[in-house]
């Protein structure tokens, strides 16, 4: 009787596993249906890549540009910048060299024109020439020189 019970348990186990496999195989996802039409044309993508949101601050505009072609179109220079020498678009600022006392008065930033100015001193700054923020600069905030900031 023990052998019969053991065989019945084995058969039941086999049927249970087979049933579970069959049930799970019915739950499988169907492959996606192929798309006959392209989502966007090459021309649409190229057109979107050339759009620059001019409502953004100039620095954000520059960093949103991802190709030399678009950079040139915006009047910028496509060049290697920073320690990693990654290509980026550097846009010129219309107010370059203008006297300022705070970055809010400039398209890019207000910096000291003099190299040897201590932080905390009252000074008149100048608006940065381009969107290239790499290098060491002392920024001016509310007419006061901040500590020199170096960006790699």
PDB file of C-alpha atoms in Angstrom, residues 26-83:
ATOM      1  CA  UNK A  26      -0.779  30.870 -21.238  1.00  0.00           C
ATOM      2  CA  UNK A  27       0.211  34.019 -19.305  1.00  0.00           C
ATOM      3  CA  UNK A  28       3.092  34.848 -21.647  1.00  0.00           C
ATOM      4  CA  UNK A  29       3.089  38.232 -23.338  1.00  0.00           C
ATOM      5  CA  UNK A  30       2.311  38.430 -26.999  1.00  0.00           C
ATOM      6  CA  UNK A  31       5.033  39.936 -29.190  1.00  0.00           C
ATOM      7  CA  UNK A  32       4.309  43.544 -30.176  1.00  0.00           C
ATOM      8  CA  UNK A  33       2.748  44.130 -33.534  1.00  0.00           C
ATOM      9  CA  UNK A  34       5.156  45.687 -36.040  1.00  0.00           C
ATOM     10  CA  UNK A  35       4.629  49.365 -36.831  1.00  0.00           C
ATOM     11  CA  UNK A  36       4.201  49.933 -40.542  1.00  0.00           C
ATOM     12  CA  UNK A  37       4.535  53.721 -40.421  1.00  0.00           C
ATOM     13  CA  UNK A  38       7.581  55.562 -39.083  1.00  0.00           C
ATOM     14  CA  UNK A  39       6.923  57.529 -35.895  1.00  0.00           C
ATOM     15  CA  UNK A  40       8.874  60.537 -37.194  1.00  0.00           C
ATOM     16  CA  UNK A  41      10.662  61.248 -40.421  1.00  0.00           C
ATOM     17  CA  UNK A  42      14.367  62.032 -40.605  1.00  0.00           C
ATOM     18  CA  UNK A  43      13.424  65.560 -41.666  1.00  0.00           C
ATOM     19  CA  UNK A  44      11.201  65.984 -38.576  1.00  0.00           C
ATOM     20  CA  UNK A  45      14.013  64.865 -36.281  1.00  0.00           C
ATOM     21  CA  UNK A  46      16.539  67.158 -37.983  1.00  0.00           C
ATOM     22  CA  UNK A  47      14.112  70.073 -37.731  1.00  0.00           C
ATOM     23  CA  UNK A  48      13.609  69.440 -33.995  1.00  0.00           C
ATOM     24  CA  UNK A  49      17.362  69.186 -33.431  1.00  0.00           C
ATOM     25  CA  UNK A  50      17.777  72.666 -34.908  1.00  0.00           C
ATOM     26  CA  UNK A  51      15.252  74.352 -32.616  1.00  0.00           C
ATOM     27  CA  UNK A  52      16.781  76.398 -29.795  1.00  0.00           C
ATOM     28  CA  UNK A  53      14.466  77.765 -27.117  1.00  0.00           C
ATOM     29  CA  UNK A  54      15.466  81.427 -27.094  1.00  0.00           C
ATOM     30  CA  UNK A  55      13.335  82.088 -24.008  1.00  0.00           C
ATOM     31  CA  UNK A  56      15.988  80.235 -21.975  1.00  0.00           C
ATOM     32  CA  UNK A  57      18.980  82.062 -20.477  1.00  0.00           C
ATOM     33  CA  UNK A  58      21.923  82.205 -22.913  1.00  0.00           C
ATOM     34  CA  UNK A  59      24.009  79.603 -21.030  1.00  0.00           C
ATOM     35  CA  UNK A  60      21.125  77.099 -21.109  1.00  0.00           C
ATOM     36  CA  UNK A  61      20.613  77.778 -24.808  1.00  0.00           C
ATOM     37  CA  UNK A  62      24.290  77.018 -25.444  1.00  0.00           C
ATOM     38  CA  UNK A  63      24.253  73.766 -23.475  1.00  0.00           C
ATOM     39  CA  UNK A  64      21.056  72.612 -25.201  1.00  0.00           C
ATOM     40  CA  UNK A  65      22.785  72.721 -28.604  1.00  0.00           C
ATOM     41  CA  UNK A  66      24.172  69.322 -29.561  1.00  0.00           C
ATOM     42  CA  UNK A  67      25.571  69.818 -33.059  1.00  0.00           C
ATOM     43  CA  UNK A  68      28.060  72.047 -34.823  1.00  0.00           C
ATOM     44  CA  UNK A  69      25.504  72.860 -37.522  1.00  0.00           C
ATOM     45  CA  UNK A  70      22.993  74.259 -35.026  1.00  0.00           C
ATOM     46  CA  UNK A  71      25.763  76.044 -33.108  1.00  0.00           C
ATOM     47  CA  UNK A  72      26.938  77.812 -36.277  1.00  0.00           C
ATOM     48  CA  UNK A  73      23.347  78.757 -37.104  1.00  0.00           C
ATOM     49  CA  UNK A  74      23.034  80.399 -33.659  1.00  0.00           C
ATOM     50  CA  UNK A  75      26.259  82.369 -34.166  1.00  0.00           C
ATOM     51  CA  UNK A  76      28.323  80.255 -31.795  1.00  0.00           C
ATOM     52  CA  UNK A  77      31.625  78.421 -31.996  1.00  0.00           C
ATOM     53  CA  UNK A  78      31.750  74.620 -31.753  1.00  0.00           C
ATOM     54  CA  UNK A  79      34.856  73.878 -29.732  1.00  0.00           C
ATOM     55  CA  UNK A  80      36.424  71.666 -27.092  1.00  0.00           C
ATOM     56  CA  UNK A  81      35.949  73.030 -23.585  1.00  0.00           C
ATOM     57  CA  UNK A  82      36.900  72.055 -20.059  1.00  0.00           C
ATOM     58  CA  UNK A  83      39.276  69.465 -18.716  1.00  0.00           C
TER      59      UNK A  83
END
